[in-house]
Short mmCIF file of C-alpha atoms and ligand atoms in Angstrom, two decimals:
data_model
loop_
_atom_site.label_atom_id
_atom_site.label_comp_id
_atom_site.label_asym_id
_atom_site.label_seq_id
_atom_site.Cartn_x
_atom_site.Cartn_y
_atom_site.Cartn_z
CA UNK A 290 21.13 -5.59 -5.10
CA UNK A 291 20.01 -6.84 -8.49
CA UNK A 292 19.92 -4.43 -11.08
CA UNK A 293 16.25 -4.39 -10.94
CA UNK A 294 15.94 -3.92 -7.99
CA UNK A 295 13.57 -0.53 -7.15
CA UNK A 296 16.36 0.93 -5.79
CA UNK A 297 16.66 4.14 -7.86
CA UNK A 298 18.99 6.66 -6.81
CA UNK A 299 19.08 6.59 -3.40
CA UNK A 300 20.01 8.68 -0.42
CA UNK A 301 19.70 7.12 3.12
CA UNK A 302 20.49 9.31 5.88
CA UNK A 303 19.72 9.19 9.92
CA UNK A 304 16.10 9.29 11.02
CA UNK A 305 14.95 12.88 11.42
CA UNK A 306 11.77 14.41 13.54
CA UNK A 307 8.97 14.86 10.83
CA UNK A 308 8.30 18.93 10.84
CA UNK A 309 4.76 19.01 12.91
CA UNK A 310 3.97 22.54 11.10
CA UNK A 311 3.89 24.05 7.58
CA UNK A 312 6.20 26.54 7.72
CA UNK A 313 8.43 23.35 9.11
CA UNK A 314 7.52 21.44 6.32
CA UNK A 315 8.53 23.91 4.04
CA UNK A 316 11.46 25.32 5.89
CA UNK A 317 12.81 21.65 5.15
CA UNK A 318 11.77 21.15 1.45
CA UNK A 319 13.85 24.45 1.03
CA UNK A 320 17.07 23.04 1.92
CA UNK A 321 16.42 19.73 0.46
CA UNK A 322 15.80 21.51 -2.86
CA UNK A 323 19.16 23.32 -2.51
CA UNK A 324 21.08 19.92 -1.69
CA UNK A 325 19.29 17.21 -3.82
CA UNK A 326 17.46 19.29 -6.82
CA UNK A 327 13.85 17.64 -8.04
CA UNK A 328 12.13 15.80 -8.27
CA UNK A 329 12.70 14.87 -4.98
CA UNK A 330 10.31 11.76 -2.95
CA UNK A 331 11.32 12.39 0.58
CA UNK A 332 10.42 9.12 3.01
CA UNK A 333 10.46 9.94 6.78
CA UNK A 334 11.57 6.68 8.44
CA UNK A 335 9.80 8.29 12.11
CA UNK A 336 6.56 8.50 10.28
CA UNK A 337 7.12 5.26 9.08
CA UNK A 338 7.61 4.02 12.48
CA UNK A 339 4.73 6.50 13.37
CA UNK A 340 2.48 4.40 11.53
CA UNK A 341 3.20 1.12 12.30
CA UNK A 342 3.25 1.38 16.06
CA UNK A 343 -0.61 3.33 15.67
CA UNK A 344 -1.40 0.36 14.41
CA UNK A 345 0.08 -2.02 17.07
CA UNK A 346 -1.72 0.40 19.06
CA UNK A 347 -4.77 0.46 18.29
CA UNK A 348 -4.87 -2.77 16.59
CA UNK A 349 -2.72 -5.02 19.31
CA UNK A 350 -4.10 -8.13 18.62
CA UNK A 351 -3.66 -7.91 14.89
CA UNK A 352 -0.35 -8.92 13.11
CA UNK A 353 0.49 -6.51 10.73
CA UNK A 354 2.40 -8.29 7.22
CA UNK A 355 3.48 -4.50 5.13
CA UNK A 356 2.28 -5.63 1.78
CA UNK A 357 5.34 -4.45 0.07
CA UNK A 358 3.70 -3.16 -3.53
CA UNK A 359 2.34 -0.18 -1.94
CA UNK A 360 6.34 0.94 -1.66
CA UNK A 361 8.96 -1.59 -2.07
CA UNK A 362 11.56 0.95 -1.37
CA UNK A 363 14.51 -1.77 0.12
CA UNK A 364 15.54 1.35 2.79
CA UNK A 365 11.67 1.37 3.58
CA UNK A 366 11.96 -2.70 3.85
CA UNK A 367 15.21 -2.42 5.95
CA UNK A 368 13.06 -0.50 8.53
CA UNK A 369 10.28 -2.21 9.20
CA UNK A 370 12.18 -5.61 9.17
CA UNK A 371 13.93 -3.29 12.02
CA UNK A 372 10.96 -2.98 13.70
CA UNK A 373 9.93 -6.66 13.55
CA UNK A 374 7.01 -5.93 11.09
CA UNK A 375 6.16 -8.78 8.55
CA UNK A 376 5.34 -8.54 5.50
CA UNK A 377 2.71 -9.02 2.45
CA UNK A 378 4.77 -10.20 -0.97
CA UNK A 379 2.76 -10.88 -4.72
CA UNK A 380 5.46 -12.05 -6.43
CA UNK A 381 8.74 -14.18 -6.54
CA UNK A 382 10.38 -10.87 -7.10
CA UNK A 383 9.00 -9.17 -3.59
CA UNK A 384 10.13 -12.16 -1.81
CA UNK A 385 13.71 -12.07 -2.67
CA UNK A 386 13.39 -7.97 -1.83
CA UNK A 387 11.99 -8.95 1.44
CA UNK A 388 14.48 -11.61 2.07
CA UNK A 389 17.28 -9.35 0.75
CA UNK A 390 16.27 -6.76 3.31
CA UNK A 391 16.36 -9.50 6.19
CA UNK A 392 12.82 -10.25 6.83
CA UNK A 393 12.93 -14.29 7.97
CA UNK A 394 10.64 -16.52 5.52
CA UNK A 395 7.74 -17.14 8.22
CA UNK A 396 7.23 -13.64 8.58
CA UNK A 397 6.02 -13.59 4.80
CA UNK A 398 2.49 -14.31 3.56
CA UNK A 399 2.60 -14.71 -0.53
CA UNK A 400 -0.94 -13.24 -0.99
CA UNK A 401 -1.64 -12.99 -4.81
CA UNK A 402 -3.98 -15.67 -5.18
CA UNK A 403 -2.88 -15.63 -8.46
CA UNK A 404 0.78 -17.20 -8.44
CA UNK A 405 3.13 -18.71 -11.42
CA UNK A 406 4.24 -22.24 -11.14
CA UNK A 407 8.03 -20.60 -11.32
CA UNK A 408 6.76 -18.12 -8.41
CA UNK A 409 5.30 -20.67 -6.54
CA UNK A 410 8.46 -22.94 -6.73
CA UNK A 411 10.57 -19.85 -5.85
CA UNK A 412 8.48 -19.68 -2.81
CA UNK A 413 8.83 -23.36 -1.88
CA UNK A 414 12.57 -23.08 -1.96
CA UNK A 415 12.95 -20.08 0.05
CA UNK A 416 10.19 -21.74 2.72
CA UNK A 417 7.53 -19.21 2.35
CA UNK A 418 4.72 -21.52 3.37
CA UNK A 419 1.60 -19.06 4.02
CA UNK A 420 -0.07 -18.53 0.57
CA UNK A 421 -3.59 -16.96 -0.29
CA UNK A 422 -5.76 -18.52 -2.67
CA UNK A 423 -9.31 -18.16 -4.24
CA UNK A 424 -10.13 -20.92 -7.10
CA UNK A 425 -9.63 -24.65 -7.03
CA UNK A 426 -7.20 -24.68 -9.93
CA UNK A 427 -4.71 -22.50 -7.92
CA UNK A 428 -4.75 -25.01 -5.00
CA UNK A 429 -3.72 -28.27 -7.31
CA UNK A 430 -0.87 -25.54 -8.52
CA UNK A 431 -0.02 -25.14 -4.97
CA UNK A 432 -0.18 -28.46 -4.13
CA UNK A 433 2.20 -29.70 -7.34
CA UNK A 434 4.71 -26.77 -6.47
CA UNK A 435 4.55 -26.15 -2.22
CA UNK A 436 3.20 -28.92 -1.02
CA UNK A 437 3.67 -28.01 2.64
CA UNK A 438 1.76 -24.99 2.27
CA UNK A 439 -0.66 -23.52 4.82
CA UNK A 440 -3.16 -22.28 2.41
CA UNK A 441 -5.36 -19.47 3.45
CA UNK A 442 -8.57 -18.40 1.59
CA UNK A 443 -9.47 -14.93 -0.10
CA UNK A 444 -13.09 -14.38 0.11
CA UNK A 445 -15.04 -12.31 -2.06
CA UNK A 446 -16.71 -9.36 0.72
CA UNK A 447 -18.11 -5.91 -0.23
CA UNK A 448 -15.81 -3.24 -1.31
CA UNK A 449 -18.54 -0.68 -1.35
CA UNK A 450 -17.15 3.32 -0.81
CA UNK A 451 -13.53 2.26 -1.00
CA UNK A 452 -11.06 3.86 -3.79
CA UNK A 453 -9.98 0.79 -5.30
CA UNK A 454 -12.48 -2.30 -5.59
CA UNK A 455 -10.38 -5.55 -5.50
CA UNK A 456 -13.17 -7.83 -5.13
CA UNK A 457 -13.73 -6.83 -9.21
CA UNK A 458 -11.19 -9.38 -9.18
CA UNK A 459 -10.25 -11.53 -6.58
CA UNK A 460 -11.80 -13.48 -3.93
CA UNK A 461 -13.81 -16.87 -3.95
CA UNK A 462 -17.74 -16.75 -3.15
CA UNK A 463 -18.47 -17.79 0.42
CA UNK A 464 -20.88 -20.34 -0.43
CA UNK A 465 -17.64 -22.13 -1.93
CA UNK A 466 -15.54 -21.55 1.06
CA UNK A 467 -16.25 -24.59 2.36
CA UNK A 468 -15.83 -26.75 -0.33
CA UNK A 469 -12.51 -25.28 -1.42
CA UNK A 470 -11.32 -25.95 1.92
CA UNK A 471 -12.01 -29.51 2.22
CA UNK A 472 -10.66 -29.47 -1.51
CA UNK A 473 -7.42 -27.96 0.20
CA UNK A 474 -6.88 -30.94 2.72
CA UNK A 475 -7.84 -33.68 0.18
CA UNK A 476 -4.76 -32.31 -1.89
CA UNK A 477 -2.32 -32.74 1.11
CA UNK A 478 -2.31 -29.37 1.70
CA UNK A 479 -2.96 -27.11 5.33
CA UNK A 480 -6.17 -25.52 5.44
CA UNK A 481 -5.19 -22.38 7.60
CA UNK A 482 -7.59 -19.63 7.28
CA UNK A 483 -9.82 -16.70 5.56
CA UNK A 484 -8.73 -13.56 4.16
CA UNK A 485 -10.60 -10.52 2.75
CA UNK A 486 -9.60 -7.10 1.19
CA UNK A 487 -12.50 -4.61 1.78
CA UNK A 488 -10.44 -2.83 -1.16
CA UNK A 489 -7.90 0.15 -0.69
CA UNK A 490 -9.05 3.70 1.53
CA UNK A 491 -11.80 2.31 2.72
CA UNK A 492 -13.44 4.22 4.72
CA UNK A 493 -16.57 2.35 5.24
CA UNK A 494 -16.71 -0.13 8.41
CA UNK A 495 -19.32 -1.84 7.15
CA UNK A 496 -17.02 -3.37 4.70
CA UNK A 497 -14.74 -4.77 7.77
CA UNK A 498 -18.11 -5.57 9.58
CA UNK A 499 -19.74 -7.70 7.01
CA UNK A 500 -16.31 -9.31 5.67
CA UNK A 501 -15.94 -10.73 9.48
CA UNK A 502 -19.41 -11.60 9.94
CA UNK A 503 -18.86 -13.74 6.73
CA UNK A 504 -15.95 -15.50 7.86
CA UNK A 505 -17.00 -15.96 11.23
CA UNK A 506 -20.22 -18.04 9.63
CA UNK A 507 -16.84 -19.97 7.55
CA UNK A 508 -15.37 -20.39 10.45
CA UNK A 509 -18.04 -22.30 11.86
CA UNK A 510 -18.65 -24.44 8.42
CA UNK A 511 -15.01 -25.66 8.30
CA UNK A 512 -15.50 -26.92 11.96
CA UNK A 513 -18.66 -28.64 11.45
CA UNK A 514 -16.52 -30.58 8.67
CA UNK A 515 -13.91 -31.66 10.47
CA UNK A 516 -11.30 -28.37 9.64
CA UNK A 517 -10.19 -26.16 12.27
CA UNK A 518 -9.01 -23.07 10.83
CA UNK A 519 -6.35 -21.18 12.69
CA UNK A 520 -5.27 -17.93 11.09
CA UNK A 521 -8.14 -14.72 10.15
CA UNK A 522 -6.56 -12.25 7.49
CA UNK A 523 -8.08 -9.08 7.58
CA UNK A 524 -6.20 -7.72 4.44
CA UNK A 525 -5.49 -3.78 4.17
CA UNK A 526 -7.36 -1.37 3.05
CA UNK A 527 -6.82 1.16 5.68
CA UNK A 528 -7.50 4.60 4.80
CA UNK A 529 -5.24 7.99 5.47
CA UNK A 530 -5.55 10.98 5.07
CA UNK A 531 -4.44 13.07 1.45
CA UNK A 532 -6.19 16.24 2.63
CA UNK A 533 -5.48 18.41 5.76
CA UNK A 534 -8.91 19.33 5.69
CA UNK A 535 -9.95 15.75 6.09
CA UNK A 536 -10.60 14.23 9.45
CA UNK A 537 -7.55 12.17 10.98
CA UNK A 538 -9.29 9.92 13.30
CA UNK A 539 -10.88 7.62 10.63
CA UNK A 540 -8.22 4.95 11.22
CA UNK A 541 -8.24 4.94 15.23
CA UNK A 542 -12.89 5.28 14.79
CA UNK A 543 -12.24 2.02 12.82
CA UNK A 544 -9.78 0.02 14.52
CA UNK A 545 -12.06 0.84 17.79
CA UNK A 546 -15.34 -0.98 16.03
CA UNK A 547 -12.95 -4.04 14.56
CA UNK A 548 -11.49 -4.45 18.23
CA UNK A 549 -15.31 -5.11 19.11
CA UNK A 550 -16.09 -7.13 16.30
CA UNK A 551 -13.16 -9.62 16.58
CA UNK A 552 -14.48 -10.12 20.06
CA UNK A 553 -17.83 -10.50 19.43
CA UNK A 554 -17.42 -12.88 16.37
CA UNK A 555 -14.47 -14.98 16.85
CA UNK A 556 -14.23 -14.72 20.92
CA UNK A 557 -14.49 -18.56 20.82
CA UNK A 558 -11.64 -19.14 19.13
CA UNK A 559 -8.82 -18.74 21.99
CA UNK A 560 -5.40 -19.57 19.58
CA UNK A 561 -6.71 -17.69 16.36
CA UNK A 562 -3.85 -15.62 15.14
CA UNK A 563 -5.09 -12.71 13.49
CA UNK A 564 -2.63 -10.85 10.88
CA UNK A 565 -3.66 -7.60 8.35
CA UNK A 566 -1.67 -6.65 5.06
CA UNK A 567 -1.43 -2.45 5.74
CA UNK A 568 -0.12 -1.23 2.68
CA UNK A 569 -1.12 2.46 2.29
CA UNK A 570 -1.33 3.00 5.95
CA UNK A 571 1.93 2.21 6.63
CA UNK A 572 3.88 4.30 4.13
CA UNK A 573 1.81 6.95 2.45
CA UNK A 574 1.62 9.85 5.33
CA UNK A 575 5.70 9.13 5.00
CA UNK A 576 6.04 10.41 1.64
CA UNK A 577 6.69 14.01 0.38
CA UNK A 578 7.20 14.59 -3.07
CA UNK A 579 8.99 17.53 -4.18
CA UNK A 580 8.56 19.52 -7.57
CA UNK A 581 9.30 22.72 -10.08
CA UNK A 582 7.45 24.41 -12.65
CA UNK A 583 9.44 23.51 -15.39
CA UNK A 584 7.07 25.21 -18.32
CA UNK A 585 4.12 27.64 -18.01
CA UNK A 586 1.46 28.53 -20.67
CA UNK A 587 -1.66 29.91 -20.10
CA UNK A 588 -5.05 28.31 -22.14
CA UNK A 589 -8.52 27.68 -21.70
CA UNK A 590 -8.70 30.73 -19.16
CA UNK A 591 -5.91 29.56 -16.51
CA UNK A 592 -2.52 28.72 -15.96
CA UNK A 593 -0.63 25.42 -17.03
CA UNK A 594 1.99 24.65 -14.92
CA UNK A 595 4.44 21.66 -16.36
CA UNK A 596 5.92 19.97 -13.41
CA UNK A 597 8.93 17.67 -14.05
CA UNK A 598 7.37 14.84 -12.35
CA UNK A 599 4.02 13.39 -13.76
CA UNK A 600 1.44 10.39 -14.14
CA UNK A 601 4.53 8.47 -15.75
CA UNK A 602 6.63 8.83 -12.81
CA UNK A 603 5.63 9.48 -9.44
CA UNK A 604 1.84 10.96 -9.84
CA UNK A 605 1.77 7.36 -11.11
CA UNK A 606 -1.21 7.18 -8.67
CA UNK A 607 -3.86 9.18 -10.45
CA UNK A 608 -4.33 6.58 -12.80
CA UNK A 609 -3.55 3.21 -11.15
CA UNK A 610 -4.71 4.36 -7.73
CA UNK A 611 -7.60 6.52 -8.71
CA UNK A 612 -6.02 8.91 -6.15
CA UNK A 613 -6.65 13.11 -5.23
CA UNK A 614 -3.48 14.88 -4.40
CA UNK A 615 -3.18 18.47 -2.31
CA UNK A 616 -0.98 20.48 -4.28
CA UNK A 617 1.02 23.17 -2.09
CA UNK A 618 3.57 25.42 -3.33
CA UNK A 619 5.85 27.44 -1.52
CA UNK A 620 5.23 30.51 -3.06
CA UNK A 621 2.05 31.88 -0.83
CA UNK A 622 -0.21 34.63 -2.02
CA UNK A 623 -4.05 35.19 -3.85
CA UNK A 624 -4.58 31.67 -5.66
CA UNK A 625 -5.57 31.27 -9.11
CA UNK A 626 -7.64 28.52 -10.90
CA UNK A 627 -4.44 25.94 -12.46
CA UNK A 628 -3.68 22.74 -14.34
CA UNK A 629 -0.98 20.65 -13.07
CA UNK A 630 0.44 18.90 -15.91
CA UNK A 631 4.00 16.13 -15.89
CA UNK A 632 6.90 17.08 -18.41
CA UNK A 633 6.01 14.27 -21.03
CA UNK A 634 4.63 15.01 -24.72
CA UNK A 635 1.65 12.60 -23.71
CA UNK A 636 -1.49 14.42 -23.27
CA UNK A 637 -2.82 11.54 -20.45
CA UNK A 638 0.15 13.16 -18.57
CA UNK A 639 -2.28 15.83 -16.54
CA UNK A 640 -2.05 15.49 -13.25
CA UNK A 641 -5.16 17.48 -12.51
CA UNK A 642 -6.75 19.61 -14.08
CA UNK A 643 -8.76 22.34 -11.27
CA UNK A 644 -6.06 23.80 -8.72
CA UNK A 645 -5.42 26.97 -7.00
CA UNK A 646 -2.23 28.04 -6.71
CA UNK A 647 -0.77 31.33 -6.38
CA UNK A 648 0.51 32.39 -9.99
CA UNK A 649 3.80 30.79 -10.36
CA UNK A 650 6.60 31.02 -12.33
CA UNK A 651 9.87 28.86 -13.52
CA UNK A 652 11.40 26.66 -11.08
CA UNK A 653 9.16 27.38 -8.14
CA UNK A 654 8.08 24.15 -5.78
CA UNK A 655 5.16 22.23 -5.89
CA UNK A 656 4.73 19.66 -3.26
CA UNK A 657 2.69 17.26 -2.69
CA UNK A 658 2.29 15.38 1.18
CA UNK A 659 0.96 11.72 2.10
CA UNK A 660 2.40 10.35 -1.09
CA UNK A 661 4.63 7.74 -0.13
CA UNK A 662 1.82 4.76 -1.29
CA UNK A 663 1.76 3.76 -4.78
CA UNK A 664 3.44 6.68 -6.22
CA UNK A 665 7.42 5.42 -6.55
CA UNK A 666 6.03 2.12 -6.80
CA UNK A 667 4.31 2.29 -9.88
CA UNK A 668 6.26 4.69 -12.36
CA UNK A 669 7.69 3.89 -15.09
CA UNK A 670 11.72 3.98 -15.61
CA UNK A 671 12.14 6.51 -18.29
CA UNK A 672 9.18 7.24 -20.69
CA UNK A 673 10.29 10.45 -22.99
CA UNK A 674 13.57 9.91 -20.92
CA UNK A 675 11.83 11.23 -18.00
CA UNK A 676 12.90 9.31 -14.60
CA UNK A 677 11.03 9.13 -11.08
CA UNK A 678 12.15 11.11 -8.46
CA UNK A 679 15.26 10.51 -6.36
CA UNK A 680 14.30 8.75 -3.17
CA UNK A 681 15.73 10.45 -0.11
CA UNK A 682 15.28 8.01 3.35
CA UNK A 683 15.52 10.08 6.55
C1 PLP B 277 -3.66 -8.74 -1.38
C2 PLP B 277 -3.45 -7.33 -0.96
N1 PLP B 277 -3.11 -7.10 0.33
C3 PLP B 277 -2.87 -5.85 0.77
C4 PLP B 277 -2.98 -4.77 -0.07
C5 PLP B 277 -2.67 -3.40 0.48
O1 PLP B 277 -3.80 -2.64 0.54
P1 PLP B 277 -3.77 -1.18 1.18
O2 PLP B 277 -2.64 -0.45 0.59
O3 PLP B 277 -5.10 -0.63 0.85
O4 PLP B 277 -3.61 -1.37 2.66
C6 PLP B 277 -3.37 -4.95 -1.40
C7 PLP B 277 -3.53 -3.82 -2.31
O5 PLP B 277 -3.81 -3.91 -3.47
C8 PLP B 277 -3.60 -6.27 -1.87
O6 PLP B 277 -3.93 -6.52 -3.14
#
């Protein structure tokens, strides 16, 4: 392990059964509070496994590559290299964490189409070889630095309804697809395929829809020049649930309607391998993060409940991810109108601002399920000397 590693401190135990029930849930949390103190991010490695055979599932013809930022936990690595699962790596630094947690260099797509030339080198000496792109000046990069690559490339497509609009900006217009590609061979390099991101919890299938339609119509443009493309990336982008109110079928609904699509749209292509970067999917329902009330005033009307974990540490999500949180405690009883507020002097640190809670007092739990996506991931190490939550791996 470097030091830099996002390692944190660490408990790895033996997989256990993820609690079906709430009084389960919480039956757990209880001891884990006793043992481990908070704030606590606990990973289930059988939900993680949950996930990723759903997918294979309902998704078998579709390679799954984990892209890694979502939670580059190396435990969380460690088990989906154990379950043969690829993966999806943006920088030099999440391909010597993937490598470091034994996943074998053609199993890895580099797919920031925005690369360093000291990232891209790093890549050509460990013989990564798939990389995305989306401009012309990032292929003659490529082509100076990996000049064996298979280059596969990001198309702009509609991100419309999802939480988190990456076509804003990546993704090369479609009209240029073909020319970029025939740039691609000209410069020595492999012109492998298309990729898309319909942008993160999407919940719209029109997004998927439209995306293939457009690169089935690319598809056919590279042939009529002379370039047979051999690889379709669908990208991730699918949704989960954050809500036990909301509906839990959205993933299997979708993955039913891209099965027919594929089909219907690339059905001539008989050795098209078709791989997906789940990020989200794969490790957020494995996440539970575990607080306490650490300070409670009451203002505008309501409670204030200061947490000691906030939007510098592990609700890191509100702001980067743009994401809604339940909030459960484990106190039960009438529930009051709340703010949920993290332990730093910052006033952006506010969680949320409408909750109901029961009234609660010093050191009782707030937790917080379907977490374990861009949450560790993105906090900070210490602001106002306040560190993430220990990650406990079961
Ligand atoms: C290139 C790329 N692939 C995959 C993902 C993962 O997306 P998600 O977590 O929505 O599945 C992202 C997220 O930002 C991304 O940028």
């Amino acid at each position: 392990m470097t030091n830099e590693e996002p390692e944190g401190e660490v408990i790895s135990r033996p997989s256990i059964k993820a609690p079906k029930t709430r009084e389960g849930i919480e039956s757990l949390i209880r001891k884990l509070v006793k043992e481990h103190h908070t704030p606590l991010l606990l990973v289930m490695k059988s939900v993680l496994s949950k996930q990723f055979y759903a997918f294979r599932k309902k998704l078998p013809d579709v390679e799954p590559f984990y892209a890694i930022k979502s939670n580059p936990h190396p435990q969380i690595l460690k088990h989906f290299v154990s379950l043969g699962c690829a993966f999806d790596v943006a920088s030099a630094r999440e391909i010597e964490w993937v490598l470091k947690a034994g996943a074998k260099p053609r199993n890895i797509i580099f797919a920031n189409t925005i690369k360093s030339e000291q990232d891209l080198r790093y890549a050509a000496d460990h013989r990564i070889n798939m990389l995305t792109f989306d401009n012309e000046l990032e292929l003659y990069k490529i082509a100076k630095h990996c000049p064996r690559a298979k280059v596969i490339l990001r198309i702009k497509v509609a991100n419309i309804g999802s939480v988190v609009q990456l076509s804003l900006k990546f993704g090369a217009d479609p009209e240029q697809a073909t020319y970029l590609l025939k740039k691609a061979k000209t410069l020595g390099l492999q012109p492998e395929g298309v990729s898309f991101h319909v942008g993160s919890q999407c919940t719209n299938i029109n997004n998927y829809i439209q995306a293939l339609e457009t690169s089935a119509k690319i598809f056919a443009e590279a042939e009529s020049v002379g370039i047979d493309l051999k690889l379709l990336d669908i990208g991730g982008g699918f949704p989960i649930k954050h809500f036990d109110s909301e509906d839990g079928t959205v993933f299997e609904k979708m993955a039913s309607t891209l099965r027919k699509e594929l089909k219907r749209l690339f059905k001539g292509y008989a050795k098209l391998r078709i791989i997906a970067e789940p990020g989200r999917f794969f490790c957020g329902p494995a996440g539970i993060l575990i607080t306490q009330v650490v300070g409670k005033a009451f203002r505008d009307n309501k409670y204030y409940y200061y947490i000691n974990d906030g939007v510098y540490q592990d609700f890191s999500g509100v702001l980067f991810d743009h994401c809604k949180y339940e909030f459960k405690s484990l106190k039960h009883g009438p529930k009051l109108l709340c703010t949920i507020a993290g332990p730093t002097c910052d006033s952006l640190d506010i969680i949320s601002l409408t909750e109901e809670l029961p009234e609660l007092d010093i050191n009782n739990v707030i937790y917080v399920k379907n977490i374990g996506a861009y949450s560790c991931a993105s906090a900070v190490p210490a602001f106002n000397g306040f560190a993430p939550a220990k990650v406990l791996v079961i």
